[in-house]
Every structure is written in C-alpha cells, then in structure tokens.
Coordinates of C-alpha atoms in Angstrom, one line a residue:
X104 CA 6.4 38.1 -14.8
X105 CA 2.3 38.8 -14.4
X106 CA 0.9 38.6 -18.1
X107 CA -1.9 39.9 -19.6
X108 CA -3.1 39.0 -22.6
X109 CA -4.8 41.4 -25.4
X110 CA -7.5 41.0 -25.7
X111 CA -8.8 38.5 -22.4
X112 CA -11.1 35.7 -23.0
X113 CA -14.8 36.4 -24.4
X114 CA -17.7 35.5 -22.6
X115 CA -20.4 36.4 -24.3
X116 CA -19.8 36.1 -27.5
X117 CA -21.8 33.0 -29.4
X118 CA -22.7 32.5 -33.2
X119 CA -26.1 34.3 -32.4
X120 CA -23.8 37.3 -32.2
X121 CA -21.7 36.7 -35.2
X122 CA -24.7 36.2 -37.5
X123 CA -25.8 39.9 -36.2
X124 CA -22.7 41.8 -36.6
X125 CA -20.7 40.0 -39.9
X126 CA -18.0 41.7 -39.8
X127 CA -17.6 43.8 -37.4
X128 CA -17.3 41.0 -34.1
X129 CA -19.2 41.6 -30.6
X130 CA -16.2 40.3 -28.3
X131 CA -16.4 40.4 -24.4
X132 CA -13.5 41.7 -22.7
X133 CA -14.1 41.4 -19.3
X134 CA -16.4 40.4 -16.5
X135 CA -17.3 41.4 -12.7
X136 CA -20.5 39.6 -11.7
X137 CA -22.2 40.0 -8.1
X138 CA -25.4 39.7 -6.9
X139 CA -26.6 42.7 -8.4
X140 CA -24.1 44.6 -11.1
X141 CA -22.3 42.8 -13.8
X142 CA -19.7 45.0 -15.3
X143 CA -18.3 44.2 -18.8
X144 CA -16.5 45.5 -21.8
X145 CA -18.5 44.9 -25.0
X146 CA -16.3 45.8 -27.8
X147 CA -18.4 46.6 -31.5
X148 CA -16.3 47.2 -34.7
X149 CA -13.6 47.9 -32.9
X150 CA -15.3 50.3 -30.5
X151 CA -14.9 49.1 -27.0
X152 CA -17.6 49.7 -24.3
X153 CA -18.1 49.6 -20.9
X154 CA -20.9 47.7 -19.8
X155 CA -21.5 49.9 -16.4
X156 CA -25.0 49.1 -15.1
X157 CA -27.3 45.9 -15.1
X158 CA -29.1 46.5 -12.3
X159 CA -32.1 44.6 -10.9
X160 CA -35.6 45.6 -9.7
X161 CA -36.1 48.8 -7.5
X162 CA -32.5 48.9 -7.3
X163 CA -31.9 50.6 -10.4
X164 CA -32.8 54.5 -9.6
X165 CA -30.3 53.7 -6.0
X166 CA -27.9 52.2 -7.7
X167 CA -27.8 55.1 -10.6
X168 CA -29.2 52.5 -13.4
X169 CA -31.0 55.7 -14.9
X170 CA -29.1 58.7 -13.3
X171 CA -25.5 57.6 -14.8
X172 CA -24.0 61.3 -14.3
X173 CA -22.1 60.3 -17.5
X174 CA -25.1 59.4 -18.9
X175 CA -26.6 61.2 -21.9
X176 CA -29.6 60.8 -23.7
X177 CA -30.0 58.4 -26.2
X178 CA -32.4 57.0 -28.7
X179 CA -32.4 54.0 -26.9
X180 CA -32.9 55.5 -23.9
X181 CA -36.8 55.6 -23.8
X182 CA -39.1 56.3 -21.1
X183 CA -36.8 55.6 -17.7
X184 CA -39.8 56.4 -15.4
X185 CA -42.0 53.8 -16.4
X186 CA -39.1 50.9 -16.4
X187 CA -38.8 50.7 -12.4
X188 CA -39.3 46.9 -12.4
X189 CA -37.5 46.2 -15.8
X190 CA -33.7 45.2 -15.8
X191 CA -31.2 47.5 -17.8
X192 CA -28.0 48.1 -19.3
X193 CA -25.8 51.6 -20.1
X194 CA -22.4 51.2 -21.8
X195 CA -20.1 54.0 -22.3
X196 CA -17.3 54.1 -24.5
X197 CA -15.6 56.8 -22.0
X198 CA -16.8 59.7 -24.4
X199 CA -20.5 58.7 -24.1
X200 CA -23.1 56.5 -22.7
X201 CA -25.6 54.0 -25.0
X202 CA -29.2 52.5 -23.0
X203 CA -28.8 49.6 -24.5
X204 CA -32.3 48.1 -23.4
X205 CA -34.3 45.8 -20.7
X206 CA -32.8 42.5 -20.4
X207 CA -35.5 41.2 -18.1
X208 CA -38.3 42.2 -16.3
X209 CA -38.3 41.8 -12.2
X210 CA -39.6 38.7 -10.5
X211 CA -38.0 36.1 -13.3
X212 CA -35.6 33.5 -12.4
X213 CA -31.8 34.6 -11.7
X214 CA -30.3 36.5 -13.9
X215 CA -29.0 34.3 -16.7
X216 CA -25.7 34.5 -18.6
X217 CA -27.1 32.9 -21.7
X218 CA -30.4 35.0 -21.9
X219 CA -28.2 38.1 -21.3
X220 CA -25.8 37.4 -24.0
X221 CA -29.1 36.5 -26.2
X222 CA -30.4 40.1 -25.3
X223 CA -26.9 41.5 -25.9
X224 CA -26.5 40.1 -29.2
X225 CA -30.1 41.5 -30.5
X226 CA -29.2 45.1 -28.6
X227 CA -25.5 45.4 -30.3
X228 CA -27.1 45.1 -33.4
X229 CA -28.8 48.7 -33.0
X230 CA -25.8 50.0 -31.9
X231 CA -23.5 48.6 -35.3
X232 CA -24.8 51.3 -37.3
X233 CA -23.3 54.1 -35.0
X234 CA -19.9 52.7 -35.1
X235 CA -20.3 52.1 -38.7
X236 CA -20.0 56.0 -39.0
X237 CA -17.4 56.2 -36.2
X238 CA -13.2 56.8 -36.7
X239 CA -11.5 54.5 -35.6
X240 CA -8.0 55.8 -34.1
X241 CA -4.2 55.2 -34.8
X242 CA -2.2 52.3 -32.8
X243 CA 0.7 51.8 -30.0
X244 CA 0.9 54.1 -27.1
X245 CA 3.6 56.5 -27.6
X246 CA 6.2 58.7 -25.8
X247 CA 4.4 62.5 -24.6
X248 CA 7.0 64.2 -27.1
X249 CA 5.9 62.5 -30.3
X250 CA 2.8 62.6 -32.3
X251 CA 0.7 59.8 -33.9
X252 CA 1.4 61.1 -37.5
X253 CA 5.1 60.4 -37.1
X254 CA 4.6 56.6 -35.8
X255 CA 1.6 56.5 -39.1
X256 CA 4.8 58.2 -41.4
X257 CA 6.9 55.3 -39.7
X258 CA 4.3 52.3 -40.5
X259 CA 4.1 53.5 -43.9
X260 CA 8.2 52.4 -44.0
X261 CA 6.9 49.0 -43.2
X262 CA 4.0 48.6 -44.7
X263 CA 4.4 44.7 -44.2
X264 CA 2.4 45.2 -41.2
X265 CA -1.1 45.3 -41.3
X266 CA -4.5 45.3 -39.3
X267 CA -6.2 41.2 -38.6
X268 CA -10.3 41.2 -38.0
X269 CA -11.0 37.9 -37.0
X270 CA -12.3 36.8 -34.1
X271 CA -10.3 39.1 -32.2
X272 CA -9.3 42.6 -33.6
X273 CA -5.5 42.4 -33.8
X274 CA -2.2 43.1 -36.1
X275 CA -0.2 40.4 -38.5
X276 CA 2.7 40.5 -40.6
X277 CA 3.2 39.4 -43.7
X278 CA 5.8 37.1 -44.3
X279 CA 5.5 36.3 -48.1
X280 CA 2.7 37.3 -50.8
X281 CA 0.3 34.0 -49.1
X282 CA 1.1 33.8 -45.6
X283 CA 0.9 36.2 -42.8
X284 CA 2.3 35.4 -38.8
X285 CA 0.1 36.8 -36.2
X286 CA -1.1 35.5 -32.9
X287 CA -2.9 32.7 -32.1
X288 CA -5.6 33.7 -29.4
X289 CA -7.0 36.0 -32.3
X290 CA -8.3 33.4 -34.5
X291 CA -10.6 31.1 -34.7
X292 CA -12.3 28.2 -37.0
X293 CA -14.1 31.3 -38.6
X294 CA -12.8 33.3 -41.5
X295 CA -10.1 36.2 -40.9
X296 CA -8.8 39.5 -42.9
X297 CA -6.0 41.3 -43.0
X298 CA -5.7 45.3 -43.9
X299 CA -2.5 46.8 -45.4
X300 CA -2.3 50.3 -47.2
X301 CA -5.4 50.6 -49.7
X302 CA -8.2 47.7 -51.2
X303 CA -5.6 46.6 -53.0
X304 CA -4.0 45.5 -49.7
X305 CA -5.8 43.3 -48.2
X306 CA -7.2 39.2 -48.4
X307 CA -9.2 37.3 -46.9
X308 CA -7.9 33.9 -44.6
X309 CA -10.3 30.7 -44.6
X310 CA -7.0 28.8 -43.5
X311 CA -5.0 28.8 -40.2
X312 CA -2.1 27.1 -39.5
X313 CA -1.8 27.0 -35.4
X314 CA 1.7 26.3 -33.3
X315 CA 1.1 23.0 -31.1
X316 CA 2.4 25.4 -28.2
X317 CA 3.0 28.8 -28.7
X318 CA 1.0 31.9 -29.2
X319 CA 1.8 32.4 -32.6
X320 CA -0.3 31.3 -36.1
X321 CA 0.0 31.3 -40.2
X322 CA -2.6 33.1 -41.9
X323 CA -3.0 31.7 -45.5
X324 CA -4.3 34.6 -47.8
X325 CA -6.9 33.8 -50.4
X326 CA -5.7 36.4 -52.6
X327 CA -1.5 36.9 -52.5
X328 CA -0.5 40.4 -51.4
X329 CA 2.0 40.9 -54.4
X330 CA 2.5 44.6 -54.3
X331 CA 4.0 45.0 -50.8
X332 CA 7.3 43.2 -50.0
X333 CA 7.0 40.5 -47.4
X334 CA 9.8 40.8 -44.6
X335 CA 12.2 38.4 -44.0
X336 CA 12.5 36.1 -41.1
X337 CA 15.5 36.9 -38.1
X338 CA 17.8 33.9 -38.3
X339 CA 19.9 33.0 -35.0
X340 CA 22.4 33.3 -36.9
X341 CA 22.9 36.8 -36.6
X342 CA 22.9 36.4 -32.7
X343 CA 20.6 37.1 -29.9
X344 CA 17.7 39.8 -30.0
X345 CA 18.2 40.7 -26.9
X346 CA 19.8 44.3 -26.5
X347 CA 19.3 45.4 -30.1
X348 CA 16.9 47.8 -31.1
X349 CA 13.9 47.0 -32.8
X350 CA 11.0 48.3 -34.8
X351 CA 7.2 47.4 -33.0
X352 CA 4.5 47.1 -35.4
X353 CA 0.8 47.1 -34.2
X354 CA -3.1 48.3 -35.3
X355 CA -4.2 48.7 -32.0
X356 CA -5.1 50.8 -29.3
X357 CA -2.8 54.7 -29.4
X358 CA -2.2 56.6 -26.1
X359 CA 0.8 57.9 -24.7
X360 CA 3.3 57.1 -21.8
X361 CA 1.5 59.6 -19.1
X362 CA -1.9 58.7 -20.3
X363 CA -2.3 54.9 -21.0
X364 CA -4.0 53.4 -24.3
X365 CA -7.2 54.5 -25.5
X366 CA -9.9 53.5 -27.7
X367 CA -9.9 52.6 -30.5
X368 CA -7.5 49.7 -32.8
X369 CA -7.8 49.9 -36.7
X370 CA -5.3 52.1 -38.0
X371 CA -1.3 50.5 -38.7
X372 CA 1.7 52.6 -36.5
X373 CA 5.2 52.0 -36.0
X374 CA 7.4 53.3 -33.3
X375 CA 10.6 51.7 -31.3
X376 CA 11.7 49.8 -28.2
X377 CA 15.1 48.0 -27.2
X378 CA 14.7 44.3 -26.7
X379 CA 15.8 43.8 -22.9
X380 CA 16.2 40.2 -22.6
X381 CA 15.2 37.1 -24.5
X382 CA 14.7 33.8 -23.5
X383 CA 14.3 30.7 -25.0
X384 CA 10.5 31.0 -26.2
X385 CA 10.1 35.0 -25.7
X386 CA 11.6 38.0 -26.0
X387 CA 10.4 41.2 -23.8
X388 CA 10.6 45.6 -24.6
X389 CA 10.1 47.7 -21.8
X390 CA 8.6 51.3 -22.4
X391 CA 10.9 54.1 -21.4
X392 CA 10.5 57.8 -20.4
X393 CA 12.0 60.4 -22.5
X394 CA 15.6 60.9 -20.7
X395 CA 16.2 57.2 -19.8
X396 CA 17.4 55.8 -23.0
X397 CA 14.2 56.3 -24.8
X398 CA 15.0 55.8 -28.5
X399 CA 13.9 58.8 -30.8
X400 CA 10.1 57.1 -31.6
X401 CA 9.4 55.1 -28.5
X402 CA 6.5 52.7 -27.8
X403 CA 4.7 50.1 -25.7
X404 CA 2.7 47.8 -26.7
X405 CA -1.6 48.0 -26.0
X406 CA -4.4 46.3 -26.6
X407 CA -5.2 45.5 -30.0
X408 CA -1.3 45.3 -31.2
X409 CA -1.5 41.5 -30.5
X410 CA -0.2 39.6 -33.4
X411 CA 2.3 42.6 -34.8
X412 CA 5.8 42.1 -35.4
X413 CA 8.8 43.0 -34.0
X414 CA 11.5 43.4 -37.0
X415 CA 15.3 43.9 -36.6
X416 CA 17.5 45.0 -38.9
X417 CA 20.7 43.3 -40.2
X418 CA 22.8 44.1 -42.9
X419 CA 20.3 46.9 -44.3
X420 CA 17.4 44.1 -44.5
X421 CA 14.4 44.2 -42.1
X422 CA 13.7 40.7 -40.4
X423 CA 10.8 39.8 -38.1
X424 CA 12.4 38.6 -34.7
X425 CA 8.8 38.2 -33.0
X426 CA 5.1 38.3 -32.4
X427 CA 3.7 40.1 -30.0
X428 CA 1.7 37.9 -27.6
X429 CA 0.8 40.2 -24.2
X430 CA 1.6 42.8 -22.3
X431 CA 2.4 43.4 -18.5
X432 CA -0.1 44.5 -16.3
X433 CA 0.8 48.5 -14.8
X434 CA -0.4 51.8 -14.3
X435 CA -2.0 53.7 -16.9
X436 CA -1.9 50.4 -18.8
X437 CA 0.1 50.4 -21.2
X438 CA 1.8 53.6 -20.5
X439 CA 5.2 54.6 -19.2
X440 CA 7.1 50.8 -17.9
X441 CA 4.6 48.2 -19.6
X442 CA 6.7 45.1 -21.0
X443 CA 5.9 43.6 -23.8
X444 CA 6.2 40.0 -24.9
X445 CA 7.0 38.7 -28.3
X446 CA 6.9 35.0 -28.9
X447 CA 10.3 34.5 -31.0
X448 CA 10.5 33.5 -34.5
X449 CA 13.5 32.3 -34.9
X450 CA 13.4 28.8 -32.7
X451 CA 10.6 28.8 -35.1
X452 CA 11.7 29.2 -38.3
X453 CA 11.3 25.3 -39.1
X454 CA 8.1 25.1 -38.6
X455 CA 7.1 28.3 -40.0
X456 CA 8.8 27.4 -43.5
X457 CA 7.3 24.3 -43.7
X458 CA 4.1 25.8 -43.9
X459 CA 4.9 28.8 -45.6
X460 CA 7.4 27.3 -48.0
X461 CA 8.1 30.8 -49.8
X462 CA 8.7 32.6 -46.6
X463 CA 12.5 33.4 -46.4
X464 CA 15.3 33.6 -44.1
X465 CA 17.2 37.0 -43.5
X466 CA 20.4 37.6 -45.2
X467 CA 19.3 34.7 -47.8
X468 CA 18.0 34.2 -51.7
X469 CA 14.5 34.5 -51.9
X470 CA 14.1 31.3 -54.3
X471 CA 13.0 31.7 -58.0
X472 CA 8.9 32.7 -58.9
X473 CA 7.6 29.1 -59.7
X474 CA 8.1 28.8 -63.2
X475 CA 4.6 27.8 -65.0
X476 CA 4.3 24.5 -66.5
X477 CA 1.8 23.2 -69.3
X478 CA 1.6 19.7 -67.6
X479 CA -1.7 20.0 -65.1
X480 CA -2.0 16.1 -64.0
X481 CA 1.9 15.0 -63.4
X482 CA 1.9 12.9 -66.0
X483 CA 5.3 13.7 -67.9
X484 CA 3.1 15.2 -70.4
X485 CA 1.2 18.5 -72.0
X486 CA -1.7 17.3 -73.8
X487 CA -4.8 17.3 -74.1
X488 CA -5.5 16.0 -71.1
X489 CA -4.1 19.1 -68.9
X490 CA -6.2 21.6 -70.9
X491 CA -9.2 19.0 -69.8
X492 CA -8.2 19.5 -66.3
X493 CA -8.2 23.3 -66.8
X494 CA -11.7 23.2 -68.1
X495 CA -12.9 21.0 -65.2
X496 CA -11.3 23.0 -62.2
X497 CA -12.5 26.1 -63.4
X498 CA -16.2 25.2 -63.8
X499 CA -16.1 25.1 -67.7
X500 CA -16.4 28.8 -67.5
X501 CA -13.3 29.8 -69.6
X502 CA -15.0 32.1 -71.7
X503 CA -16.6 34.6 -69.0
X504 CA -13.2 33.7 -67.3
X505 CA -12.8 33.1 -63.5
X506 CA -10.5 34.3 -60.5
X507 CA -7.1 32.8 -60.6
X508 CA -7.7 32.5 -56.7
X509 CA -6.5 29.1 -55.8
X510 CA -6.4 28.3 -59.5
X511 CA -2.7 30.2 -59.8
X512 CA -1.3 26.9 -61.8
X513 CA -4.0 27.6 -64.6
X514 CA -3.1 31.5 -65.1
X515 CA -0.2 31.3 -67.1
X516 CA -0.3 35.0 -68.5
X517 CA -0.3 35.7 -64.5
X518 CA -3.2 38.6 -65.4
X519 CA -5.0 37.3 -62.4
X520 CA -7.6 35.5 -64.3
X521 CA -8.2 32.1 -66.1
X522 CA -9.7 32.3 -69.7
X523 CA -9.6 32.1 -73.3
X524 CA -6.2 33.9 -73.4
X525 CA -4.8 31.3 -70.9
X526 CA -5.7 28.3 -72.8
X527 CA -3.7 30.5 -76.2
X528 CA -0.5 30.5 -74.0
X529 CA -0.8 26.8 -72.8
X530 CA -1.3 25.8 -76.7
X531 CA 2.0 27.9 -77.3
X532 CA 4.3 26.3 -74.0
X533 CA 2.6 23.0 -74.6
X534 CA 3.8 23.0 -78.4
X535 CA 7.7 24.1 -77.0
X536 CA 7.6 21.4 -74.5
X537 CA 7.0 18.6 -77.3
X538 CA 9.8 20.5 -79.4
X539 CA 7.7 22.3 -81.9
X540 CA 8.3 26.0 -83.1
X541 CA 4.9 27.0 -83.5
X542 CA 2.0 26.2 -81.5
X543 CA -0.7 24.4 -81.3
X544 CA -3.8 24.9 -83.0
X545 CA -7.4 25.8 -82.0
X546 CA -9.4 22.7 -83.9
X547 CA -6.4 20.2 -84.0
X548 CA -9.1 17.8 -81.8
X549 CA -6.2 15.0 -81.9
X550 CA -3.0 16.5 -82.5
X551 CA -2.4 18.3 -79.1
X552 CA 1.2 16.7 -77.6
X553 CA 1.1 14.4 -80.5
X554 CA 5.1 13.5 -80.6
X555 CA 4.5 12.8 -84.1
X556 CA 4.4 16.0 -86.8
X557 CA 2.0 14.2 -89.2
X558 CA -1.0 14.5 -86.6
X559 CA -0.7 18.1 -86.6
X560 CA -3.4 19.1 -88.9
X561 CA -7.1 20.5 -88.7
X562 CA -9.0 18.8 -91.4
X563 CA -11.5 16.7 -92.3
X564 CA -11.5 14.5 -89.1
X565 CA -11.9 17.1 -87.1
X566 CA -14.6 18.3 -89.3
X567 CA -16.2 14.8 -88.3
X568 CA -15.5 14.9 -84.7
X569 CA -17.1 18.4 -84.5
X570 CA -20.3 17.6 -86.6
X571 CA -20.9 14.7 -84.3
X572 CA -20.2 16.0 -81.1
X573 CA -22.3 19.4 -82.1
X574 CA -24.4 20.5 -79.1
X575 CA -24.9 24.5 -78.6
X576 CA -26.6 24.4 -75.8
X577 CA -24.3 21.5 -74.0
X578 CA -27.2 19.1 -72.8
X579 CA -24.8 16.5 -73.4
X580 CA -21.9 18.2 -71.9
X581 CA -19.4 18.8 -70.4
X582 CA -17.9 18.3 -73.5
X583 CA -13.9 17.9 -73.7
X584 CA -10.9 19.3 -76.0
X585 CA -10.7 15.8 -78.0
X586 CA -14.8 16.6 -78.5
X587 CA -14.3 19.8 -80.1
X588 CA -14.3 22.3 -77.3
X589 CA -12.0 24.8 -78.0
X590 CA -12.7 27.3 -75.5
X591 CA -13.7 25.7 -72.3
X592 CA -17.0 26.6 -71.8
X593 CA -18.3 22.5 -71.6
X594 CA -20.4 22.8 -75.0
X595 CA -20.1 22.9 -78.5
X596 CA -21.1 25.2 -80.7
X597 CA -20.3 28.0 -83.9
X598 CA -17.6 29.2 -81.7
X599 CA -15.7 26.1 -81.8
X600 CA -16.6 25.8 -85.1
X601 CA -15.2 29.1 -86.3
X602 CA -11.9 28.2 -84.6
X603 CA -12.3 25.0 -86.3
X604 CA -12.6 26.9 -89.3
X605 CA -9.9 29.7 -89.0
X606 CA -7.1 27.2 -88.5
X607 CA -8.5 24.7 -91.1
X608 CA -5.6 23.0 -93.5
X609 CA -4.6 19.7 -94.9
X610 CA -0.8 20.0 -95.5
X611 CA -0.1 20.9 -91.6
X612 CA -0.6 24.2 -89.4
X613 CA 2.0 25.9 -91.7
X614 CA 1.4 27.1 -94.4
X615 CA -2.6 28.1 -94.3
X616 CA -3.5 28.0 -97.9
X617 CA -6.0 25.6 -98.1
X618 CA -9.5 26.6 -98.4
X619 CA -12.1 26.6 -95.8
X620 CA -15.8 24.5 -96.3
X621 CA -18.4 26.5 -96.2
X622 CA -20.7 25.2 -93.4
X623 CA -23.2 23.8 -96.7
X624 CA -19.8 22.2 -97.7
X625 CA -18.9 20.6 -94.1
X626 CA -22.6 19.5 -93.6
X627 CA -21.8 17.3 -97.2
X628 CA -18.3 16.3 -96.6
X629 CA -19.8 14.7 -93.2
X630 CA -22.4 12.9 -94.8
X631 CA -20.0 11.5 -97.8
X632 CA -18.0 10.1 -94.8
X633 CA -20.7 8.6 -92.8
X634 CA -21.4 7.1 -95.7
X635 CA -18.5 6.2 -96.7
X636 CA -17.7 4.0 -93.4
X637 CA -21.2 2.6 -93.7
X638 CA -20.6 1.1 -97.3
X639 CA -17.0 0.1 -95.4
X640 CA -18.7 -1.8 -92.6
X641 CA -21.8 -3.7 -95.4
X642 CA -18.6 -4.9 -97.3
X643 CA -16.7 -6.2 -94.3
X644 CA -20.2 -7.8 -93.1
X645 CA -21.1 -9.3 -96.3
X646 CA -17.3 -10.7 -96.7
X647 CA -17.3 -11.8 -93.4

C-alpha cells in the first residue's frame, strides 16, 4: 500500500530558522527543483504556503515571477519594475499571494540551497506577524453532510486528545496526567507542547521517549494534565481491532470528502471510521461516502492529524487502539477513499508502560495516587536530613516558594507549590511516622525523628545553636535545619528566631507554659553558657 506520510521530510528548515520563528516552526513540506523554478511548501504557525516562483534573471516577467494572476499586492511586494535582474519568490496560501523578497541578484554562482534557506529564514520572519493575527481552522476532513461544529462538539467528548507543536505540527493523546503517545516523525531533540481545552490544558515536553522501530513516541509533560482524564490503553485481550468501529482523533487539516483537506491544523475534532483490517504492526480506516456504510460522523485522516488516536470502546470505557502514522496517497487528498494508518498500541503496551508506568490497561484498576512519604533520601528514616534535602533541591527558596514541577515528592499538601506550608505537613507525617501524636516543632534544632521523647524540646540548646549560627544575610550559608533554619530559605535570621521563640519550652512540646527570653535575656543566657563551658574546659586543662 503507497504511504504518505504527514507531514514529508523538511528541507529547509535549520536552527537559523528556529531562532527566528520560536514557536511558531518554518517547516518545508515539499520540493520540485529544475533549472529554473523551485516549487515548495513553506508552512508558518501552522499556515502552509506555496512557494510558486523563484525564478532567475530575465526570466522572471516570462515566466510570470511578477504577473502571478493570483498575485495580489503586497507590502513586500515593492518596486517589481526595477528588479529585472534580481531573483524572487511569491507564496500563496491558496487565498493569497506574499513577495517574499530577492534571494539573489543575477550573474552569482548557482542557485544555492543553503543561501536560499538563509534568505528564507530572514523573509518568514516578516511574514510571522501576519499569521500571528490569522485563524487557524478545525481538523479531519469530513463527510459533505456534516459540519465542523459537530466533529468540535465530538472532540469535546474526548477531550484526551489534543493539538502537539513541536517540530512538526501534529496531534497526541494523552495516556496518563505525564505522558502523552503521539508520533514519532513529529519530534525532535527540541522542546514540544501539547494543547487540550483551555491554558489550563496544556504542558510543555523537554523529554521524548522514541520506539526503536515504529512511528510512534512518549511525550513526558513538564507539568501533569490532572483535570482531563487520560484514556486507557486497548488490550488484545478484548480481540482484534479490525472491523470495529472507532473514534479518530486529530488537530489537523478539515475538508470534506468531495473537496480534500485544507489549510489550516490547530483546532482538536473528532469524527468516525471502521477499522478495515489490522495487521501485526498497523491497523488501516478507509473513508466512506455517505450511502456505503458511512457511519453517522465519518472521517479521513489529513495532514496535520499525525500523532492522534484512534480509541475503541469496550465495556463503556474508551481505549486507544492506535496512532495515526500516514495516510494514502488519492484524489482530492484526503477526501472520499484515503486510508489511514495507525501504528497499534496494543503489541505495544509493554513498552509503553514501562515508560509511562501510570498509563493503564483497558478494563483494569488504575493503581493507587502515590501516597506521599516524609523520608526524601531512602534511608528508612524522616529526619532532619529529608527536610535538608528539601531545602537543597528547591534552591533554599522555601519562603517565596517554588513550582512543584519535577519537585512533586516535596509538595505534600499537593497545592502545586513547595513552601513554608510544605515543610508544616512534613513536621506533622514525620512526627506520625516515628510514632508521636503531635508534631514536630519549628526550633527543636535536634529533636526531629529523634526515637527518643526526652529530645523533644526547644530550649536552651537550641537557644545556643541559633545564637551561634546567626547570620541574616546567609554569607555563611546555606545554612541547614540542625543550624537553625526553620524555613528553608539557606540563612538565619529573626524569622527562625521567632519560630524558635513561639515553640520555646523546657518540659517538652506539650504543654507550652514556660516563658519565652526576651532577646536581652537569650543574648545573657548564651553568654552564661559560653562561659560556662570555658571555665569547664580551664578545669579539665589545669587537672589534666
């Protein structure tokens, strides 16, 4: 079966390009060179164009370089009479035509790819801030009888499908609140999005999981989706795909059956095929007519929809059989008889789970929420040692408070953010895991996971520890829990202090009766210590 794949193979795109258009993406579609016309398909935040006329020297007024009929005047378009001997380039995005400038002027060496691309990069940038302002249109091309807001009201039933911008525009499903399948040929080393319904929705991917073989890749989310339900994954369990009717989910290009797809991808749609066949890596729909078995909300795949899924359902439960790979070449593409191929998930499910370990099987029990844990280092133990981890892997920034992105293990009140409140609830589970009924104390610099009950007071000693460690501006920092840092900001200072100060008692955490130095009074009770260990050390030195 001929195969083509959405999108095909860039050309000119390079990191010159990238750095122009962050983004938004200048990919290369297609090209047709000859001696003297290249013709391409430059596609800019998601608009594709037609790259209809390079043309070189006095050739260009013959060959229609300036009188495009579906040429119309641009800003770009300058002063065609006097560029006779310059080289130039129109695009049209079927609606419109763009002068997108002189790549070179007559009588220098060949035309060059690389210069071109250079020139292409510089020119696309111009062009960014009209597509900026443009729509950008719904997905799928659909049957003549229906209407893109019923496939939209459809997606919104599924709303596990969403829109990828990497370094292809494309579609992706998500398969649990950190992971989302799509296809490989959209990605690169480069970072990746994905788009579901609202801001809300959406995360960025720095890490990409790739199959050795297939077309298919994990997206790992920075942020966790958590207020859309991740479908579940088609077990073979349940039988072959083949015959049943599915739901196809895709951001890309709309259109119908008598009119092919159109520009432009961006917007999530859902419609429905029948799987005709499946074989041991793929699994194929076929677009039908209205009268030939056409299901109610029928669709084909088009460019753009690579990387959506393809979702059965069993028992009542939606499960993603596939991800769509390519489409068959026909005429109007991707109209009435275009085939599209799904790589299959389920031969895959192994490897898919092994990477995204809280992806779930169809039909099974998703498992339990991890269930969070005071003991940071895996050493059998909550103390003071895990809160000293906390501080260090958040930048000893607890007190402004940082994004639990990445940092989930430290965000035990699970409000999306690791702070002051955080370290309260670890004193609290950390005091229940060593079998006490209250918890721990803010000032307690050496009773923290102390198995023993008579280290759990804030007194004198950690009066001492305090006055000696005492450094506000944390110049000799950063300073640890057993140093007096209470709040994990890496100094020490009148906020520790006044912790110090609120939970201050001799006879234990409970009850609080006993009263509080003054500051005058600790600054005293210090010294009478220091000295007192100093007149300590002369005996033991004279006696010795």
């Amino acid at each position: 079966m001929p195969r083509r794949w959405n999108p095909l193979s860039g050309i000119f795109c390079n990191q010159s390009t990238e750095t122009l258009l962050p983004g938004l993406g200048c990919k290369m579609l297609k090209l047709k060179m000859d001696d003297r016309i290249i013709q391409s398909s430059l596609s800019i935040g998601g608009k594709r164009l037609l790259l209809n006329r390079l043309c070189c020297g006095k050739q260009e007024r013959r060959k229609g370089c300036f009188s495009n009929p579906g040429a119309r005047k641009t800003p770009f378009a300058g002063d065609h009479r006097s560029l006779f001997s310059l080289t130039c380039v129109f695009a049209s995005d079927r609606n419109r035509s763009y002068h997108l400038g002189v790549i070179k002027k007559e009588g220098e060496s060949g035309m060059n790819r690389k210069r071109i691309a250079n020139r292409l990069a510089v020119l696309a940038l111009s062009l960014s801030v009209l597509f900026s302002m443009e729509s950008i249109c719904p997905a799928l091309t659909r049957r003549d009888d229906v209407t893109n807001a019923q496939l939209k009201a459809f997606a919104n039933e599924h709303r596990y499908g969403g829109f990828v911008s990497a370094y292809w525009l494309g579609s992706g499903t998500l398969i649990s609140p950190n992971w989302v399948i799509t296809a490989k040929h959209l990605l690169n080393s480069g970072q990746a999005n994905i788009y579901f319904l609202g801001a809300s929705r959406s995360s960025p991917s720095n890490q990409h999981h790739y199959h050795p073989s297939l077309d298919v890749a994990l997206m790992k989310l920075n942020n966790p989706i958590t207020n859309i339900e991740p479908v579940s994954l088609y077990d073979l369990s349940f039988g072959s795909e083949a015959g049943q009717d599915a739901v196809m989910m895709g951001a890309g290009y709309p259109g119908s059956g008598s009119a092919g797809e159109k520009c432009c991808a961006g917007t999530r749609r859902a419609g429905q095929s029948r799987i005709i066949n499946a074989s041991s890596s793929f699994a194929h729909t076929r677009f039908r007519r209205p009268g030939s078995g056409a299901l109610p909300l029928e669709v084909g795949g088009a460019l753009g929809d690579s990387g959506g899924g393809l979702v059965l359902n069993v028992s009542g439960e939606d499960a993603l059989a596939g991800v769509q790979s390519y489409t068959t070449v026909n005429s109007p593409q991707s109209g009435y008889g275009v085939q599209t191929g799904y790589v299959r998930t389920a031969p895959l499910n192994a490897w898919i789970t092994s990477i995204a370990t809280d992806a779930v099987l169809v039909g099974t029990t998703p498992p339990p929420p991890a269930v969070p844990t005071c003991n940071f280092n895996d050493d059998l133990l909550c103390d003071a040692a895990d809160l000293d981890k906390m501080y260090a892997d958040t930048g000893y920034d607890l007190v402004s408070g940082v994004s639990a992105a990445g940092l989930e293990q430290f965000d035990l009140n699970s409000d999306d953010v690791v702070d002051n409140l955080d370290i309260d609830k670890w004193l609290t589970m950390a005091a229940l895991e060593n079998d006490y009924a209250t918890s721990h104390r803010r000032g307690d610099t050496n009773g923290i996971g102390n198995i023993y009950p008579e280290t759990r007071f804030v007194d004198l000693f950690d009066y001492s520890v305090l006055s000696g460690k005492f450094d506000p501006l944390g110049l000799h920092g950063p300073h640890l829990w057993k140093d007096a840092n209470f709040d994990g900001d890496g100094d020490i200072d009148l906020a520790d202090y006044n912790s110090l100060t609120g939970n201050f008692n001799f006879a234990g955490y409970e009850p609080a009766s006993t009263t509080v130095p003054e500051p005058s009074s600790l600054a005293i009770c210090c010294l009478a210590l220091v000295g007192a260990v100093s007149v300590f050390r002369s005996s033991i030195a004279r006696n010795g």
